[in-house]
Coordinates of C-alpha atoms in Angstrom, one line a residue:
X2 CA -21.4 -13.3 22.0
X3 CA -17.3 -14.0 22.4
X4 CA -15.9 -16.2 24.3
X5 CA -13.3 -14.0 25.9
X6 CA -9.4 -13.2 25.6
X7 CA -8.7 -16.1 27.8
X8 CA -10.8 -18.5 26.2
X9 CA -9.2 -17.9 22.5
X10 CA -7.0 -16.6 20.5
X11 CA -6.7 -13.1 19.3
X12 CA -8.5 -12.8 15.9
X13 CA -6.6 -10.7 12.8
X14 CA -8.0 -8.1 10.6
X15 CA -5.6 -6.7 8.1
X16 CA -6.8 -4.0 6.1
X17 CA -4.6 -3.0 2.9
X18 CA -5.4 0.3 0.6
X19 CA -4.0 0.5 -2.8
X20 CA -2.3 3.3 -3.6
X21 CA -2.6 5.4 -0.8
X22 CA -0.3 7.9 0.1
X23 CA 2.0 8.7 3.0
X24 CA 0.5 11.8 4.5
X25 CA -3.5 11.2 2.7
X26 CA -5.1 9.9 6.2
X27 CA -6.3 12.5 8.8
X28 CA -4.1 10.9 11.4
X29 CA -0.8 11.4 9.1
X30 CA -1.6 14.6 8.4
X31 CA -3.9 14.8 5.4
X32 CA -7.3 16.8 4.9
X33 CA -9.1 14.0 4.0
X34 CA -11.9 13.5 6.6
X35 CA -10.9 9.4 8.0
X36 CA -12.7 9.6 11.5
X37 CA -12.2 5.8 11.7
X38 CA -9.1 5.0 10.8
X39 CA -8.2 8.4 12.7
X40 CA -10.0 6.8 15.9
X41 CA -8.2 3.4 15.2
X42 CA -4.5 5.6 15.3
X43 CA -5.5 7.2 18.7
X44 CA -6.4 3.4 20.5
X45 CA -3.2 1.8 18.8
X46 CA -0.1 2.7 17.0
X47 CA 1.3 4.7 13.7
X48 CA 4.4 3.7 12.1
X49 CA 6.1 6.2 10.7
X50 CA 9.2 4.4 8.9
X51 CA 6.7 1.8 7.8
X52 CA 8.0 0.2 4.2
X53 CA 6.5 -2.0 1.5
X54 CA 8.0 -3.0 -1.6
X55 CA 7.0 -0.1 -4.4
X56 CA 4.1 -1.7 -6.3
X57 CA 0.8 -3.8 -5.9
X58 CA 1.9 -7.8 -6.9
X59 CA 5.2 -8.0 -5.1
X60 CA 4.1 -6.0 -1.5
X61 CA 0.8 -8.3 -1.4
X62 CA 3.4 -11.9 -2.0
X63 CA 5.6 -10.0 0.6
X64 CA 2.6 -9.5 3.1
X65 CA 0.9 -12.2 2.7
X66 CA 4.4 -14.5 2.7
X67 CA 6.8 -12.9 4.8
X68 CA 9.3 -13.2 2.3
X69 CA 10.8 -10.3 0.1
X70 CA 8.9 -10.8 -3.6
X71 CA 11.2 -12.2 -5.8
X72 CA 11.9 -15.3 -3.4
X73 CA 8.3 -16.4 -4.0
X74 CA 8.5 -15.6 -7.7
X75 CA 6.6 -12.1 -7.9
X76 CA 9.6 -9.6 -8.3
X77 CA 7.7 -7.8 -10.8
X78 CA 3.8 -7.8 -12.0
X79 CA 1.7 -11.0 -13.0
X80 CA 3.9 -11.7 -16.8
X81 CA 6.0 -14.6 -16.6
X82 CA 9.7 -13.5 -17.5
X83 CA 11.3 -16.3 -17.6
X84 CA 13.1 -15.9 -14.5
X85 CA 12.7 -17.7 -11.0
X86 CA 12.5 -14.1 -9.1
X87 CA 9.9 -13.1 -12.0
X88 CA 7.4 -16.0 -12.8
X89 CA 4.5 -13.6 -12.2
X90 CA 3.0 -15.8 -9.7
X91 CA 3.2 -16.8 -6.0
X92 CA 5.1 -20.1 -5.8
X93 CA 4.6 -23.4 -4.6
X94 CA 6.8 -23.6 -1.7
X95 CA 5.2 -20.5 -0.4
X96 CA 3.0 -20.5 2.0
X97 CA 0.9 -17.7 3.1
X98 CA -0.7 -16.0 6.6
X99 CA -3.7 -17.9 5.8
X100 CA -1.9 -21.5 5.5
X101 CA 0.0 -21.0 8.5
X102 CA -2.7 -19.8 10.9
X103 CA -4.9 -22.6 9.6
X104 CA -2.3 -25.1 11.6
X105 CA -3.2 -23.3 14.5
X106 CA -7.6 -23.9 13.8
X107 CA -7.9 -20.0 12.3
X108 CA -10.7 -19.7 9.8
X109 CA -9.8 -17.2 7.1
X110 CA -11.3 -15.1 4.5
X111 CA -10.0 -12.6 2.0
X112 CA -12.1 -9.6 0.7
X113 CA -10.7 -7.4 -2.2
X114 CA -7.8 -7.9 -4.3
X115 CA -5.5 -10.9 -4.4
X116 CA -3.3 -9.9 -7.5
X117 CA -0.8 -13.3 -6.7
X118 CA -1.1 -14.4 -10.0
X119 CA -2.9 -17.4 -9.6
X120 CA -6.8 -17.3 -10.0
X121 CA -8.2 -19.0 -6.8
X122 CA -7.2 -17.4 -3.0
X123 CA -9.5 -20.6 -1.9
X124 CA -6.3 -22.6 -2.7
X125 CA -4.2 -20.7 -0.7
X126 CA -5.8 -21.3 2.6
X127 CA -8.7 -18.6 2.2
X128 CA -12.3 -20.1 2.9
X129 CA -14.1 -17.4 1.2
X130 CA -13.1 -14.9 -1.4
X131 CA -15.1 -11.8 -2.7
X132 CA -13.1 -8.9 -4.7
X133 CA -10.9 -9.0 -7.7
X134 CA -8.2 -11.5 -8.9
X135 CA -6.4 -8.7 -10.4
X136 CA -6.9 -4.5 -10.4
X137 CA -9.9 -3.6 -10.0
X138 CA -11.1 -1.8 -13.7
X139 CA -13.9 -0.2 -12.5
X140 CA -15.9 0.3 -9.4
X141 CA -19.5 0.3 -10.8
X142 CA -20.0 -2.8 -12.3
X143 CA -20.9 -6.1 -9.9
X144 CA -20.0 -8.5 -12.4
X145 CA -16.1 -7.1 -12.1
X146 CA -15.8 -9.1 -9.0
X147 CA -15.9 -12.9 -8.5
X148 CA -16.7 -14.9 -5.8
X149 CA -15.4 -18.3 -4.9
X150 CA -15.7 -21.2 -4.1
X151 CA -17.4 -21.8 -7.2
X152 CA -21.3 -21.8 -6.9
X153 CA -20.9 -19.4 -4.1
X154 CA -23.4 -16.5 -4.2
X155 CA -23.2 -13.2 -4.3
X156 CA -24.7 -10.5 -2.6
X157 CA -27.3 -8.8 -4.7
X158 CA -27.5 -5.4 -5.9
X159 CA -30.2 -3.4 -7.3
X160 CA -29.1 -0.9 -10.4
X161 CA -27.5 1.9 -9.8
X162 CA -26.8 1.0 -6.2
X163 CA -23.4 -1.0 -6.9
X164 CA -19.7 0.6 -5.9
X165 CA -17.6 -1.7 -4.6
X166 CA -15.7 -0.4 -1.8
X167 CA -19.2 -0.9 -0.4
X168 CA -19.4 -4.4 -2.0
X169 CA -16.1 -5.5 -0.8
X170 CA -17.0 -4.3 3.1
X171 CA -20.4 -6.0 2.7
X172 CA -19.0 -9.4 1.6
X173 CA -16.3 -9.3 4.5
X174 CA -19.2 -8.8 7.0
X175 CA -20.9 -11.6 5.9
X176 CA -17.5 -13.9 6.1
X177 CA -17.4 -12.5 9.9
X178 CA -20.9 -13.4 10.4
X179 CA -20.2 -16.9 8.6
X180 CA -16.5 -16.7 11.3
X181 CA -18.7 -17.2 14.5
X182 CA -20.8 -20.0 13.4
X183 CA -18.0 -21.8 15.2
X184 CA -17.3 -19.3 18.2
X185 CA -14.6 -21.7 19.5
X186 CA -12.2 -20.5 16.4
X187 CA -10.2 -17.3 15.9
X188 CA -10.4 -15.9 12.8
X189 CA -8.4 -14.1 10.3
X190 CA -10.1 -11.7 7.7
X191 CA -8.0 -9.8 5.1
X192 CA -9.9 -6.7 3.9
X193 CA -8.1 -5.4 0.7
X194 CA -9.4 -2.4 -0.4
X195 CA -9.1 -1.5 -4.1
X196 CA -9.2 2.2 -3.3
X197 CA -7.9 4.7 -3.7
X198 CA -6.4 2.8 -7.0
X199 CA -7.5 4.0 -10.4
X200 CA -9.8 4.2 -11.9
X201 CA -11.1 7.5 -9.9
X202 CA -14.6 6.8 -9.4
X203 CA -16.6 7.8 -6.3
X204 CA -20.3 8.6 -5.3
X205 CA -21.6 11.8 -6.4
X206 CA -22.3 12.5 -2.8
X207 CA -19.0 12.0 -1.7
X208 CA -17.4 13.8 -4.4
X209 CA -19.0 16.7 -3.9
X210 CA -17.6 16.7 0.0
X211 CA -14.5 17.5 -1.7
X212 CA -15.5 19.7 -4.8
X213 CA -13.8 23.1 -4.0
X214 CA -11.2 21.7 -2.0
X215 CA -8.5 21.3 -4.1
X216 CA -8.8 24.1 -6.3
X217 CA -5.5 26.0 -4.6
X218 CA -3.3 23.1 -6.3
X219 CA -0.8 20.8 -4.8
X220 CA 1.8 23.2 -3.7
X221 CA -0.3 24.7 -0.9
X222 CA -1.9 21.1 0.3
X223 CA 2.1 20.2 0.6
X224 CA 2.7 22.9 2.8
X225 CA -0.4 22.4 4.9
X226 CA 0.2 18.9 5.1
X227 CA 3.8 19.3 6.4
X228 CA 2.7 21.8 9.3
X229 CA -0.2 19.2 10.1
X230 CA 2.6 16.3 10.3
X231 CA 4.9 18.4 12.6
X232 CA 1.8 18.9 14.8
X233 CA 0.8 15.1 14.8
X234 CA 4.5 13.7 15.2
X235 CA 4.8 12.2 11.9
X236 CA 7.6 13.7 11.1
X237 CA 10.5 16.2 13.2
X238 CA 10.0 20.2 13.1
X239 CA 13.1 20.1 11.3
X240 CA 11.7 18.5 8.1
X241 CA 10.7 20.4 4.7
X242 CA 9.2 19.3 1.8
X243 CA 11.2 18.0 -0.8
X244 CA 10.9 19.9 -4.2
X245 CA 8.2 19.3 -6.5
X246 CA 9.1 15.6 -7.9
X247 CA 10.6 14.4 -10.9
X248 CA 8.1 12.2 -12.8
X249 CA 8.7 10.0 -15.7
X250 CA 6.4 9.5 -18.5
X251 CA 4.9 6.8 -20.3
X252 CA 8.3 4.7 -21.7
X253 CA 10.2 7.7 -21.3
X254 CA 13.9 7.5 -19.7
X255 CA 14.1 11.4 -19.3
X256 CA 12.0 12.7 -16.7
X257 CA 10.3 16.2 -16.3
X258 CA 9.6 18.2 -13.3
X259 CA 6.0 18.5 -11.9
X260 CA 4.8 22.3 -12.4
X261 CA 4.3 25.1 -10.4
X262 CA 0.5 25.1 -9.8
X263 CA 0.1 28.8 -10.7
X264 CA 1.6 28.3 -13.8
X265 CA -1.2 26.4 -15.3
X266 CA -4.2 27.6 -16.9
X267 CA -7.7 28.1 -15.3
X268 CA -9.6 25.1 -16.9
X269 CA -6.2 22.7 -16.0
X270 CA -6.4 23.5 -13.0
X271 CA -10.0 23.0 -12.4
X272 CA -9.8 19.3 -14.6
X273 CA -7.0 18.5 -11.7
X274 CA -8.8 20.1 -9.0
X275 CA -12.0 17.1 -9.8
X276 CA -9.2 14.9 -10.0
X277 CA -8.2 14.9 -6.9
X278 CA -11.6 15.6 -5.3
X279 CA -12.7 11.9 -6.7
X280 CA -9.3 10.2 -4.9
X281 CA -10.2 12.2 -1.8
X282 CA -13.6 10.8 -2.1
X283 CA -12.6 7.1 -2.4
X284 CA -10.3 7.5 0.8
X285 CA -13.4 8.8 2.6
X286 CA -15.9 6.0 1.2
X287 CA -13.3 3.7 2.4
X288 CA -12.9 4.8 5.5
X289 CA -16.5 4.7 5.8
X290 CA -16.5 0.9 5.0
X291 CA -13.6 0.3 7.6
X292 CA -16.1 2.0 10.1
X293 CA -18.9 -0.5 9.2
X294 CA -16.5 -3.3 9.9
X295 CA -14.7 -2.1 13.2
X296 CA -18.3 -1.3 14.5
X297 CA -18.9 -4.6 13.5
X298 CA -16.2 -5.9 16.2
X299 CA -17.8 -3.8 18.8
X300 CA -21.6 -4.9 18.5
X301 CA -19.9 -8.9 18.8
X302 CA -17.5 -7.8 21.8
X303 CA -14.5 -8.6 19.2
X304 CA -12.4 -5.3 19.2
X305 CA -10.2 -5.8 22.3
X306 CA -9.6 -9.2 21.5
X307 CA -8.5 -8.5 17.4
X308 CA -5.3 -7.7 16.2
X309 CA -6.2 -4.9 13.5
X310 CA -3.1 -3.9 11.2
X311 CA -4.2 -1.0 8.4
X312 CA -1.3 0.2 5.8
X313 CA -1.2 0.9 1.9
X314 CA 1.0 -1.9 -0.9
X315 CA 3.1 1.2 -1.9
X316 CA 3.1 5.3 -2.3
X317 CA 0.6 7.0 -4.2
X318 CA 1.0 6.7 -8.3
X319 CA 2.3 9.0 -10.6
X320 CA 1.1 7.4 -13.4
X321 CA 2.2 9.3 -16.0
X322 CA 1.8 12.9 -15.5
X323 CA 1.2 15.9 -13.8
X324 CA -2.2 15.8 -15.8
X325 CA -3.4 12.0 -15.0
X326 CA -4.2 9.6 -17.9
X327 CA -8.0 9.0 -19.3
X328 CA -9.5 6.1 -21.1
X329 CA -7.4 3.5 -19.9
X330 CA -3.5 3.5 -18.5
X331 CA -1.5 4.6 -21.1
X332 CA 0.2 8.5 -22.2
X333 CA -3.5 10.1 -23.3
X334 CA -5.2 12.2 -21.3
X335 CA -8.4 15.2 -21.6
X336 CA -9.1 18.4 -20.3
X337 CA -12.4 18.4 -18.9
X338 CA -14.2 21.5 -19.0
X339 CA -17.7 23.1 -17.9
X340 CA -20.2 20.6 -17.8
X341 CA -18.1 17.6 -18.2
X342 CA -16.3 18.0 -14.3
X343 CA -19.6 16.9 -12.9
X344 CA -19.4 13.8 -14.8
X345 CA -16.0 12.5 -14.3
X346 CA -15.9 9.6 -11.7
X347 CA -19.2 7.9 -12.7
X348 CA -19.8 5.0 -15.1
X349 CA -18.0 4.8 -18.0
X350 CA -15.4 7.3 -17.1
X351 CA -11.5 6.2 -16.6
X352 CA -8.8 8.5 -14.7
X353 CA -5.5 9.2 -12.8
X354 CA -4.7 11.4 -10.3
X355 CA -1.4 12.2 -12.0
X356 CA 2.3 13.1 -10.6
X357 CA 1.3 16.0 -9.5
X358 CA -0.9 15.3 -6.6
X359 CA 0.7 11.7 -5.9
X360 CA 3.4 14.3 -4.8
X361 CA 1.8 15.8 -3.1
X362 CA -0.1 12.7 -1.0
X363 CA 3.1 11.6 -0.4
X364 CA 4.0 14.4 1.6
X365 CA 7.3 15.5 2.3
X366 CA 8.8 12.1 0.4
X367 CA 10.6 12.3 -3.5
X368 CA 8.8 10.1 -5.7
X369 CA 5.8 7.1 -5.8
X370 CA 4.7 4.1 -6.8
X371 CA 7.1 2.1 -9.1
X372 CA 10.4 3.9 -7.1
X373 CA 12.2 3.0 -4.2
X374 CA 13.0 6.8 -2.8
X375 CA 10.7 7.0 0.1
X376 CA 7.3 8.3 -2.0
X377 CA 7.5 4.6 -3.0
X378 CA 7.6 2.8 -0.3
X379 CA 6.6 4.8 2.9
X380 CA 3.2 4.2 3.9
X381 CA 1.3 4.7 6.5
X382 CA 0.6 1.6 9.1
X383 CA -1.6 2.0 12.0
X384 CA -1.2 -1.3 14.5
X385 CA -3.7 -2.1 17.3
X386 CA -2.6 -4.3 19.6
X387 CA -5.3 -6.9 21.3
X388 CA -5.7 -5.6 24.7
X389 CA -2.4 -2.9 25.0
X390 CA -4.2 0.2 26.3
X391 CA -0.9 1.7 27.1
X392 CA 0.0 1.4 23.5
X393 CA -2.8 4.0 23.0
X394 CA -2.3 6.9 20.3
X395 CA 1.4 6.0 20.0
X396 CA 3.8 7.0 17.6
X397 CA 6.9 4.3 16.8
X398 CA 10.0 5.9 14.2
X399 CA 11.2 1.8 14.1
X400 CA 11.8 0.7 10.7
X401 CA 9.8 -1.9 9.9
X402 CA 8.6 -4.0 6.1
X403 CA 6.0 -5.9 5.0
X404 CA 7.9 -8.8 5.6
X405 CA 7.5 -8.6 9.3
X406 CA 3.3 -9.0 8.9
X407 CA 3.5 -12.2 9.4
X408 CA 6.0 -12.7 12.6
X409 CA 4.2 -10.2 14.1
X410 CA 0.8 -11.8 13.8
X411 CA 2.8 -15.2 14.9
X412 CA 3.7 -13.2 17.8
X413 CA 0.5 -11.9 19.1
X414 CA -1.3 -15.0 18.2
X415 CA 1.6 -17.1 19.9
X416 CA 1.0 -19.4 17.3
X417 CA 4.3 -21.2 16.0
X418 CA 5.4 -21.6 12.9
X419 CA 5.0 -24.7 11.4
X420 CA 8.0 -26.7 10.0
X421 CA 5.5 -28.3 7.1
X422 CA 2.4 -27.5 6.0
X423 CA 0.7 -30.3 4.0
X424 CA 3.4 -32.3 2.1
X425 CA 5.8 -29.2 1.5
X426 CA 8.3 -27.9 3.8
X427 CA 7.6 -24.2 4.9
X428 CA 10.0 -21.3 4.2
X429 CA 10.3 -19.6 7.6
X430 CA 9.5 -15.6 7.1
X431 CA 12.3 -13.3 7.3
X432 CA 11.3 -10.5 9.0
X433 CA 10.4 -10.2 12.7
X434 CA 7.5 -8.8 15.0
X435 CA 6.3 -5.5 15.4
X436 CA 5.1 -6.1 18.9
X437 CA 8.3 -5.1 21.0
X438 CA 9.2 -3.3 24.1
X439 CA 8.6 0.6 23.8
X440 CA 11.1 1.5 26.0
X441 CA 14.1 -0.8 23.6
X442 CA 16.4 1.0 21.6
X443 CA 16.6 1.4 18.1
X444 CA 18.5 -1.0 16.3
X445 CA 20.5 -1.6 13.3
X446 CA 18.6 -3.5 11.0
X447 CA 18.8 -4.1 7.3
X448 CA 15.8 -4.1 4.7
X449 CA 16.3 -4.9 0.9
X450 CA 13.9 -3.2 -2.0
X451 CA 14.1 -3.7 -5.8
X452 CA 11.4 -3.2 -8.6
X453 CA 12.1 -2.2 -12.2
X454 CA 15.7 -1.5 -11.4
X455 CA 15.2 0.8 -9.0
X456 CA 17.0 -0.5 -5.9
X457 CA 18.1 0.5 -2.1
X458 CA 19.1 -0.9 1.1
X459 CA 18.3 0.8 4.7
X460 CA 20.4 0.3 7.4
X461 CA 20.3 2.1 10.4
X462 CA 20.9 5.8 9.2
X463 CA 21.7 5.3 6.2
X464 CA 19.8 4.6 3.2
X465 CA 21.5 3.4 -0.4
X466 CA 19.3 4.1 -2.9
X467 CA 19.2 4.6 -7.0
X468 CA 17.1 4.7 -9.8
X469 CA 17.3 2.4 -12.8
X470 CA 20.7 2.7 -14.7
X471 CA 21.7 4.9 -12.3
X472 CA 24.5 5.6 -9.9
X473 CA 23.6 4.3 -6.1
X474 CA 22.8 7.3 -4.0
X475 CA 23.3 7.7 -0.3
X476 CA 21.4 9.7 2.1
X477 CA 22.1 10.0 6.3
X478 CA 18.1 9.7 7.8
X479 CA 19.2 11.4 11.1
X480 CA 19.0 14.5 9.2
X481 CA 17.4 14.0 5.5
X482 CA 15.1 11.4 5.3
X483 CA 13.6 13.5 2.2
X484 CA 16.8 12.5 0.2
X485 CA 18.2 15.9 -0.7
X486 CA 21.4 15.3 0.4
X487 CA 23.5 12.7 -1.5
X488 CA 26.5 11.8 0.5
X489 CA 27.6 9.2 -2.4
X490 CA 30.9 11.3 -2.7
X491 CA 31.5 12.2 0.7
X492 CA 30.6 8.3 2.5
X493 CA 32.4 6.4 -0.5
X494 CA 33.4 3.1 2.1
X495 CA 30.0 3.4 3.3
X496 CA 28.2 3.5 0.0
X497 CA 30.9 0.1 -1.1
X498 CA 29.5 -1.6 2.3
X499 CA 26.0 -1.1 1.7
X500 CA 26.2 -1.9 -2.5
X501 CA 28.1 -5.2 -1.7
X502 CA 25.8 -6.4 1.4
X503 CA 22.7 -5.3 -1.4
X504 CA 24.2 -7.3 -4.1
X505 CA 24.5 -10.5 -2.0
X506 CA 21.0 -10.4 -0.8
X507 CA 19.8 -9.7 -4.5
X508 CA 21.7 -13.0 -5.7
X509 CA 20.5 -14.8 -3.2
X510 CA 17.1 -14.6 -3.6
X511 CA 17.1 -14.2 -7.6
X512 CA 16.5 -10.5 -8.1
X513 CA 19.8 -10.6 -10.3
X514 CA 20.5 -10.9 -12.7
X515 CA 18.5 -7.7 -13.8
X516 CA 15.6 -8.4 -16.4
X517 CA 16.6 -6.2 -19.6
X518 CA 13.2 -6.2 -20.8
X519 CA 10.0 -6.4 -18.4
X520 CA 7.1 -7.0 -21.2
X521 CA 5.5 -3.5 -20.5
X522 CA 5.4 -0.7 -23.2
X523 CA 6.0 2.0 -19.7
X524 CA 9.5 0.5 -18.9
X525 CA 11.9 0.7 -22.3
X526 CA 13.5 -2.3 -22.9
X527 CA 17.7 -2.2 -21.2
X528 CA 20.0 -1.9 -23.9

């Protein structure tokens, strides 16, 4: 049994998916059937200008740090480049949500994927760890996922029973059950989901929820989608989707154009159609699992007095085609036909999603995962406040980053942050809480992205924004948030404000210079 609101502190459950698009949950306006995370929007909050940083690596340093990526070394992925901003791994002097609330007495515990670039979360002020130290590479196989401290055990599995969306939920269980052998603590669990991340690999059963579904392409889901997000509030009556997206190949620098679905043939159609029925799947089994967990809060009297926050690291991925990759990431890819579309998602198989329907998950936004256009790096975030019922099935347009995770769990916890944590001094976080007054008005804040080259700066209405090598961009979000508009030309003392006020903050915290080469065959070398 608890021991009350009054007694202790609010406990923290943050809940991260990987690669999850902006419009795929029911409660954003998706098909996808996500009762529980649906029922977890109506007793809490959505964010709908919620933003991370474009990729995996740098948005878990951000949340986990409250600094922007490249200040803690992890501007990029997990290769050292030589660079402070790029060392591929979280740095010493940073310290992360689980180091800071242990000052306060909070146990913590981390299941799913770290991806810091260092091989032990246990040395970061987690007490348990179950998931993967990297991306996950498949979802079938038990002996993909480690658990530490060393000589820890692991749940057992008979054959054939394994997936690990399932796995991951029933290791963060047990750490909750392990939490209130000391009742007197709060507790923080981070739950990070490998789904809906490739490889697409689902139960047969779950699959087959979705296996007729998608067979009317991605251009008709769009424009369902959008109608469904007008109705919810997620985005104004006055908003369109933006054309079908550019994408941009394996190491190519030219893009194409993602097709017309009724311009492909028949047995395309029905390879991409599976595709997509297998992510679809993986969002379901994890809303599932996030079920079994916030259930889990009820049966122990814990839900009114825990501070859940559940968002995605980035936009849903292109990666590298309309037509998905197979085998492994990389430019090849097969048309599955007949008999073969049953089999796809099971062991031994390897797939994408493609461009194509990323575009299409990121509903109405241009672009995805690597890019800093809003496909990139809006996501949903649903907030639910520890005892706030008037906060109930609210819908806040306030900007907000990854960055401001941690202030806002400072806030609700009212736990302060500590000037040194061991022997180090701390680096305070640079964002700021969530939690605010419904009735305030907006304000003018200013948040920094940057990953590969592609680079912007939000501000109030405006957003600066550009691809890699290419000119800045500048769009006015009081009346295109899609970015169709480029007001570059017409805003040109804006466009010098916003570049300069970008190019300080990037100097500052080492995202400049530029790398010229990133170590990755999919990003050509600058010349």
């Amino acid at each position: 049994a608890s021991t009350g609101l009054a007694e202790k502190a609010p406990n923290v459950l943050v809940i991260v998916a990987d690669d999850l698009g902006y419009s795929d949950l029911g409660c954003y306006g998706g098909e996808i059937r996500t009762p529980n995370l649906d029922r977890l929007a109506a007793g809490g909050t959505r964010l709908t200008q919620s933003y991370t940083t474009a990729r995996c690596c740098p948005s878990r340093a951000c949340l986990l740090t409250g600094q922007y990526p490249h200040r803690v070394g992890l501007g990029h992925m997990t290769k050292d480049l030589g660079r402070p901003g790029y060392r591929g791994r979280v740095s010493e002097d940073a310290h992360t949500i689980a180091q800071v609330l242990g000052t306060a007495g909070y146990r913590s515990f981390l299941a799913g994927k770290w991806h810091l670039g260092t091989n032990d979360p246990t040395e970061h002020g987690f007490e348990e760890f179950y998931g993967t130290l990297v991306s996950a590479k498949t979802f079938w196989d038990p002996e993909h996922f480690t658990r530490l401290p060393e000589g820890r055990a692991k749940k057992e599995y008979k054959p054939g029973t394994f997936y690990a969306t399932d796995a991951v939920t029933d290791h963060a269980i047990e750490f909750l059950d392990l939490a209130r052998e000391t009742p007197e603590k709060p507790w923080f669990l981070y739950l990070a989901y490998n789904a809906p991340h490739f490889p697409l690999q689902a139960p047969p059963e779950t699959i087959a929820k979705y296996a007729s579904r998608y067979r009317y392409g991605w251009d008709l889901l769009r424009d369902q989608r959008i109608e469904r997000m007008k109705l919810l509030g997620i985005v104004p009556e006055s908003t369109w989707p933006s054309p079908r997206s550019l994408y941009f190949d394996w190491g190519e620098n030219e893009p194409g154009r993602n097709p017309g679905w009724h311009t492909l043939p028949a047995d395309r159609q029905a390879d991409l159609a599976r595709r997509m029925a297998i992510y679809a799947a993986m969002v379901d089994r994890m809303d599932e699992n996030v079920g079994r967990v916030l259930e889990n809060l009820r049966d122990n009297d814990e839900d009114e007095r825990t501070l859940v926050v559940f968002t995605s690291d980035n936009g849903a991925c292109a990666e590298w085609d309309p037509f998905g990759f197979d085998f492994k990431s990389g430019p090849k890819t097969k048309l599955h036909t007949a008999d073969e579309l049953d089999g796809m998602g099971r062991p031994g198989t390897f797939h994408s999603v493609g461009s194509g329907w990323a575009n299409a998950s990121n509903t109405p936004w241009r672009l995805y995962k690597h890019y800093v256009h809003e496909g990139g790096i809006a996501t949903p975030c649903i907030v639910r406040w520890p005892g706030r019922p008037r906060s109930r099935s609210r819908i806040d347009p306030t900007p907000s980053h990854l960055v401001d995770l941690l202030p806002t769990i400072l806030d609700v916890t009212d736990v302060p942050y500590p000037e040194r944590i061991g022997d180090r001094a701390t680096l305070p976080p640079v964002g700021r809480s969530m939690q605010r007054d419904e009735d305030a008005p907006p304000d003018e804040r200013t948040l920094f992205f940057e990953h590969e080259g592609h680079r912007a700066v939000r501000q109030g209405r405006w957003k600066l924004v550009a691809l890699r090598d290419q000119p800045w961009e500048l769009y006015d979000f009081s009346k295109d948030r899609i970015e169709l508009r480029d007001l570059s030309a017409k805003h040109p003392e804006v466009v010098e404000r916003l570049s300069k006020t970008w190019d300080e903050w990037a100097e500052a915290i080492d995202v400049t210079p530029l790398p010229k080469d990133y170590g990755v065959e999919y990003v050509k070398p600058a010349e």
